Amino acid sequence: MNKQQQSMLLQSASSFPPPKGTKLSYGTAGFRADASILQSTVFRIGILAALRSLKTGGSVIGLMITASHNKVSDNGVKIADPSGGMVTQDWEPFADSIANAPDPESLIQLINEFAKKENIPLDGAKAATVLLGRDTRPSGESLVKAAKHGICSVAGAVATDMGIVTTPQLHWMVRARNKGLKASELDYFEQLSSSFRCLIDLIPKKSGDNNPVGKLIVDCANGVGGEKLQVLKEKLNGLHLEIRNSGESGILNEGVGADYVQKEKVAPEGFGPADVGIRCASLDGDADRLVYFTVIPNGNNKIELVDGDKILSLFALFIKDQLSILGDKNEYQPRVGVVQTAYANGASTKYLNQLGLQVIFTPTGVKYLHGKAEEYDIGIYFEANGHGTILFSEQFLYWLEGRKNDPSSTAKGLEKQNAVKRLWAVTKLINQAVGDALSGLLLVEAILQHMGWSVDKWNELYHDLPSRQLKVKVADRSAVVTNYAETSVEKPPGIQEAINAITGKYPQGRCFVRPSGTEDVVRVYAEANTQEAADELATQVAKLVDQFLGFTAS
Ligand code: 16G
Ligand code: MG
């Protein structure tokens, strides 16, 4: 690092002292904490983003300011790599160490060592670009400023502020920029709306079928999804959409949003008896999660939840149907993989297996699921909480494009040609960078219209096993070490045997515990043949966790 660079960093770092007495960690999805203590972290992650751009030969890197479904006073920061996916896990330890460096001098020493080790040129001769985005949190504006200071204190680095965007929009833009594709927000809306329209136009005409699925009401968690969905709505016809909780009056994520709806299994604020029977959906605060639900009649705000597993199943079924229309055994056969986590309802895994699909499990967190899905020609991944997407390999896209443009292929039959066009439209509609509630919602809607299905019909694909989630406060959650995609606890010794002994008492019982990556708790998930049994199993295992790890455990 030359003298000029060193003094640039020293000067700016002294304006962003780290909070005293708090240790921050990159976690499952970036840093998250009360917004008031994040200035220094965001500034330093701005530096990291610029270094990442230099390291990747000047590729565009994304920096998103959001705390997703967490409360409005929280905020967070995460980095998108040139592919649009999460930053490589190799850099997370560096993120942790610079976030916690006690003063500007030690920060600069860490940067210097890392730049040397990674061969990152720090002489200002190379350009670096970082795209910035933020959700609607009031703290976002000043945190973006802190990020800009960090980025601009690396010589040659430029920050481009995209303003308020959904997390998946920023990831999409990063990916598009690096691929040399159209990458503005308008391009995003154009691509989604035109591929949606294409799927609708390709629906086989059935007599008497006139939009059998009716209107959709969307709870936007009082977050960024509201204003963005409004833009999409104006571009779309063929979709009867009502937008609620778009943030004009209510509070972000308070009694609203996908996380609340999925975990509490109740209707969000602003929904009630008048909505019984109508298809409803919820986005989370930064619009990267999506769940559907219906309000149950006389059910005290209870809902029938249609979660990420069901969205995954719908997508998998549709893709499989289209591939089987193409069906030629002599032709190229794409490898299809479905990726879930231990939170996936057992009934969904059984259903997917019955469809003949290969189901793979990874630990919780998009970076794990996404990485696994990339190994397939068509990799479909979803967490039960509603985060997921479909990834297509370059080889599959190349093949599909060839089929789409092959003049002789019409001779193979109109329906085959249409199946190719549908798959092509799906590759354009569904966000290839990261799970995206808006693009996921349009794909669900297009498929329901294609099938002529109501939400109830969709929900009937299989019946969820009753489940319960609990969280337990413990002295040190890092004492819990899991393996086999979080289905088994390795440490502390003895706890897994005890969990097995309790679980064995419940018909169709399944239970696992894992340390949260976003909260200071250990989570318990239980499933069994009745709700009472699932509740009891979860409670028993939560007690066990407390005995082994609670504040009074010896
Ligand atoms: C984050 C993850 C999500 C995961 C959740 C688990 C991303 C973009 N988001 O929200 O995938 O399900 O954390 O939280 O990776 P937990 O570790 O607190 O249970
Ligand atoms: Mg989110």
JSON list of N, CA and C in Angstrom, two decimals, residues 26 76 95 104 135 146 185-186 209 236 302 320 360 364 369 392 398 419 421 478 493 526:
[
{"chain": "A", "resi": 26, "resn": "TYR", "atom": "N", "xyz": [-20.09, -11.68, 10.63]},
{"chain": "A", "resi": 26, "resn": "TYR", "atom": "CA", "xyz": [-20.76, -11.63, 9.32]},
{"chain": "A", "resi": 26, "resn": "TYR", "atom": "C", "xyz": [-22.06, -12.45, 9.29]},
{"chain": "A", "resi": 76, "resn": "GLY", "atom": "N", "xyz": [-28.46, -3.69, 8.57]},
{"chain": "A", "resi": 76, "resn": "GLY", "atom": "CA", "xyz": [-27.43, -4.68, 8.28]},
{"chain": "A", "resi": 76, "resn": "GLY", "atom": "C", "xyz": [-26.75, -4.36, 6.97]},
{"chain": "A", "resi": 95, "resn": "ALA", "atom": "N", "xyz": [-13.94, -10.13, 6.75]},
{"chain": "A", "resi": 95, "resn": "ALA", "atom": "CA", "xyz": [-15.02, -9.20, 7.11]},
{"chain": "A", "resi": 95, "resn": "ALA", "atom": "C", "xyz": [-15.13, -9.10, 8.63]},
{"chain": "A", "resi": 104, "resn": "PRO", "atom": "N", "xyz": [-7.97, 2.72, 13.81]},
{"chain": "A", "resi": 104, "resn": "PRO", "atom": "CA", "xyz": [-7.60, 2.85, 12.39]},
{"chain": "A", "resi": 104, "resn": "PRO", "atom": "C", "xyz": [-6.28, 2.15, 12.06]},
{"chain": "A", "resi": 135, "resn": "ASP", "atom": "N", "xyz": [-32.82, -0.77, 1.76]},
{"chain": "A", "resi": 135, "resn": "ASP", "atom": "CA", "xyz": [-34.27, -0.93, 1.89]},
{"chain": "A", "resi": 135, "resn": "ASP", "atom": "C", "xyz": [-34.86, 0.37, 2.46]},
{"chain": "A", "resi": 146, "resn": "ALA", "atom": "N", "xyz": [-21.97, 6.10, 4.93]},
{"chain": "A", "resi": 146, "resn": "ALA", "atom": "CA", "xyz": [-20.80, 5.46, 5.55]},
{"chain": "A", "resi": 146, "resn": "ALA", "atom": "C", "xyz": [-20.15, 4.48, 4.57]},
{"chain": "A", "resi": 185, "resn": "GLU", "atom": "N", "xyz": [-32.92, -0.49, -13.22]},
{"chain": "A", "resi": 185, "resn": "GLU", "atom": "CA", "xyz": [-34.13, -0.95, -12.54]},
{"chain": "A", "resi": 185, "resn": "GLU", "atom": "C", "xyz": [-35.27, -1.10, -13.54]},
{"chain": "A", "resi": 186, "resn": "LEU", "atom": "N", "xyz": [-35.31, -0.19, -14.51]},
{"chain": "A", "resi": 186, "resn": "LEU", "atom": "CA", "xyz": [-36.34, -0.29, -15.53]},
{"chain": "A", "resi": 186, "resn": "LEU", "atom": "C", "xyz": [-36.19, -1.59, -16.33]},
{"chain": "A", "resi": 209, "resn": "ASP", "atom": "N", "xyz": [-62.58, -21.46, -19.83]},
{"chain": "A", "resi": 209, "resn": "ASP", "atom": "CA", "xyz": [-61.67, -21.11, -18.73]},
{"chain": "A", "resi": 209, "resn": "ASP", "atom": "C", "xyz": [-61.35, -19.63, -18.79]},
{"chain": "A", "resi": 236, "resn": "LEU", "atom": "N", "xyz": [-48.29, -4.71, -15.87]},
{"chain": "A", "resi": 236, "resn": "LEU", "atom": "CA", "xyz": [-48.87, -6.02, -16.16]},
{"chain": "A", "resi": 236, "resn": "LEU", "atom": "C", "xyz": [-50.36, -5.90, -16.42]},
{"chain": "A", "resi": 302, "resn": "LYS", "atom": "N", "xyz": [-56.54, -17.17, 11.99]},
{"chain": "A", "resi": 302, "resn": "LYS", "atom": "CA", "xyz": [-55.66, -18.29, 11.62]},
{"chain": "A", "resi": 302, "resn": "LYS", "atom": "C", "xyz": [-55.63, -18.40, 10.09]},
{"chain": "A", "resi": 320, "resn": "LYS", "atom": "N", "xyz": [-40.91, -29.97, -14.50]},
{"chain": "A", "resi": 320, "resn": "LYS", "atom": "CA", "xyz": [-40.90, -31.38, -14.86]},
{"chain": "A", "resi": 320, "resn": "LYS", "atom": "C", "xyz": [-41.91, -31.65, -15.99]},
{"chain": "A", "resi": 360, "resn": "ILE", "atom": "N", "xyz": [-31.76, -32.83, -2.35]},
{"chain": "A", "resi": 360, "resn": "ILE", "atom": "CA", "xyz": [-30.50, -32.72, -1.62]},
{"chain": "A", "resi": 360, "resn": "ILE", "atom": "C", "xyz": [-30.71, -31.75, -0.46]},
{"chain": "A", "resi": 364, "resn": "THR", "atom": "N", "xyz": [-28.97, -24.44, 6.69]},
{"chain": "A", "resi": 364, "resn": "THR", "atom": "CA", "xyz": [-29.77, -23.22, 6.51]},
{"chain": "A", "resi": 364, "resn": "THR", "atom": "C", "xyz": [-28.91, -22.07, 5.98]},
{"chain": "A", "resi": 369, "resn": "LEU", "atom": "N", "xyz": [-27.65, -23.25, -0.01]},
{"chain": "A", "resi": 369, "resn": "LEU", "atom": "CA", "xyz": [-28.61, -23.81, -0.97]},
{"chain": "A", "resi": 369, "resn": "LEU", "atom": "C", "xyz": [-28.24, -23.42, -2.40]},
{"chain": "A", "resi": 392, "resn": "PHE", "atom": "N", "xyz": [-30.28, -22.05, -13.71]},
{"chain": "A", "resi": 392, "resn": "PHE", "atom": "CA", "xyz": [-30.10, -22.81, -14.95]},
{"chain": "A", "resi": 392, "resn": "PHE", "atom": "C", "xyz": [-28.63, -22.75, -15.35]},
{"chain": "A", "resi": 398, "resn": "TYR", "atom": "N", "xyz": [-27.83, -22.78, -23.31]},
{"chain": "A", "resi": 398, "resn": "TYR", "atom": "CA", "xyz": [-27.33, -22.88, -24.68]},
{"chain": "A", "resi": 398, "resn": "TYR", "atom": "C", "xyz": [-28.19, -23.85, -25.49]},
{"chain": "A", "resi": 419, "resn": "ALA", "atom": "N", "xyz": [-43.34, -25.61, -25.09]},
{"chain": "A", "resi": 419, "resn": "ALA", "atom": "CA", "xyz": [-42.65, -25.99, -23.84]},
{"chain": "A", "resi": 419, "resn": "ALA", "atom": "C", "xyz": [-41.26, -25.34, -23.79]},
{"chain": "A", "resi": 421, "resn": "LYS", "atom": "N", "xyz": [-40.45, -22.55, -25.26]},
{"chain": "A", "resi": 421, "resn": "LYS", "atom": "CA", "xyz": [-40.65, -21.11, -25.03]},
{"chain": "A", "resi": 421, "resn": "LYS", "atom": "C", "xyz": [-40.99, -20.83, -23.56]},
{"chain": "A", "resi": 478, "resn": "SER", "atom": "N", "xyz": [-22.67, -20.96, 20.42]},
{"chain": "A", "resi": 478, "resn": "SER", "atom": "CA", "xyz": [-21.61, -21.57, 19.59]},
{"chain": "A", "resi": 478, "resn": "SER", "atom": "C", "xyz": [-21.15, -22.91, 20.17]},
{"chain": "A", "resi": 493, "resn": "PRO", "atom": "N", "xyz": [-21.64, -33.39, 23.59]},
{"chain": "A", "resi": 493, "resn": "PRO", "atom": "CA", "xyz": [-21.87, -34.83, 23.48]},
{"chain": "A", "resi": 493, "resn": "PRO", "atom": "C", "xyz": [-23.07, -35.27, 24.32]},
{"chain": "A", "resi": 526, "resn": "ALA", "atom": "N", "xyz": [-39.67, -29.22, 15.39]},
{"chain": "A", "resi": 526, "resn": "ALA", "atom": "CA", "xyz": [-40.23, -30.56, 15.60]},
{"chain": "A", "resi": 526, "resn": "ALA", "atom": "C", "xyz": [-41.41, -30.78, 14.66]}
]
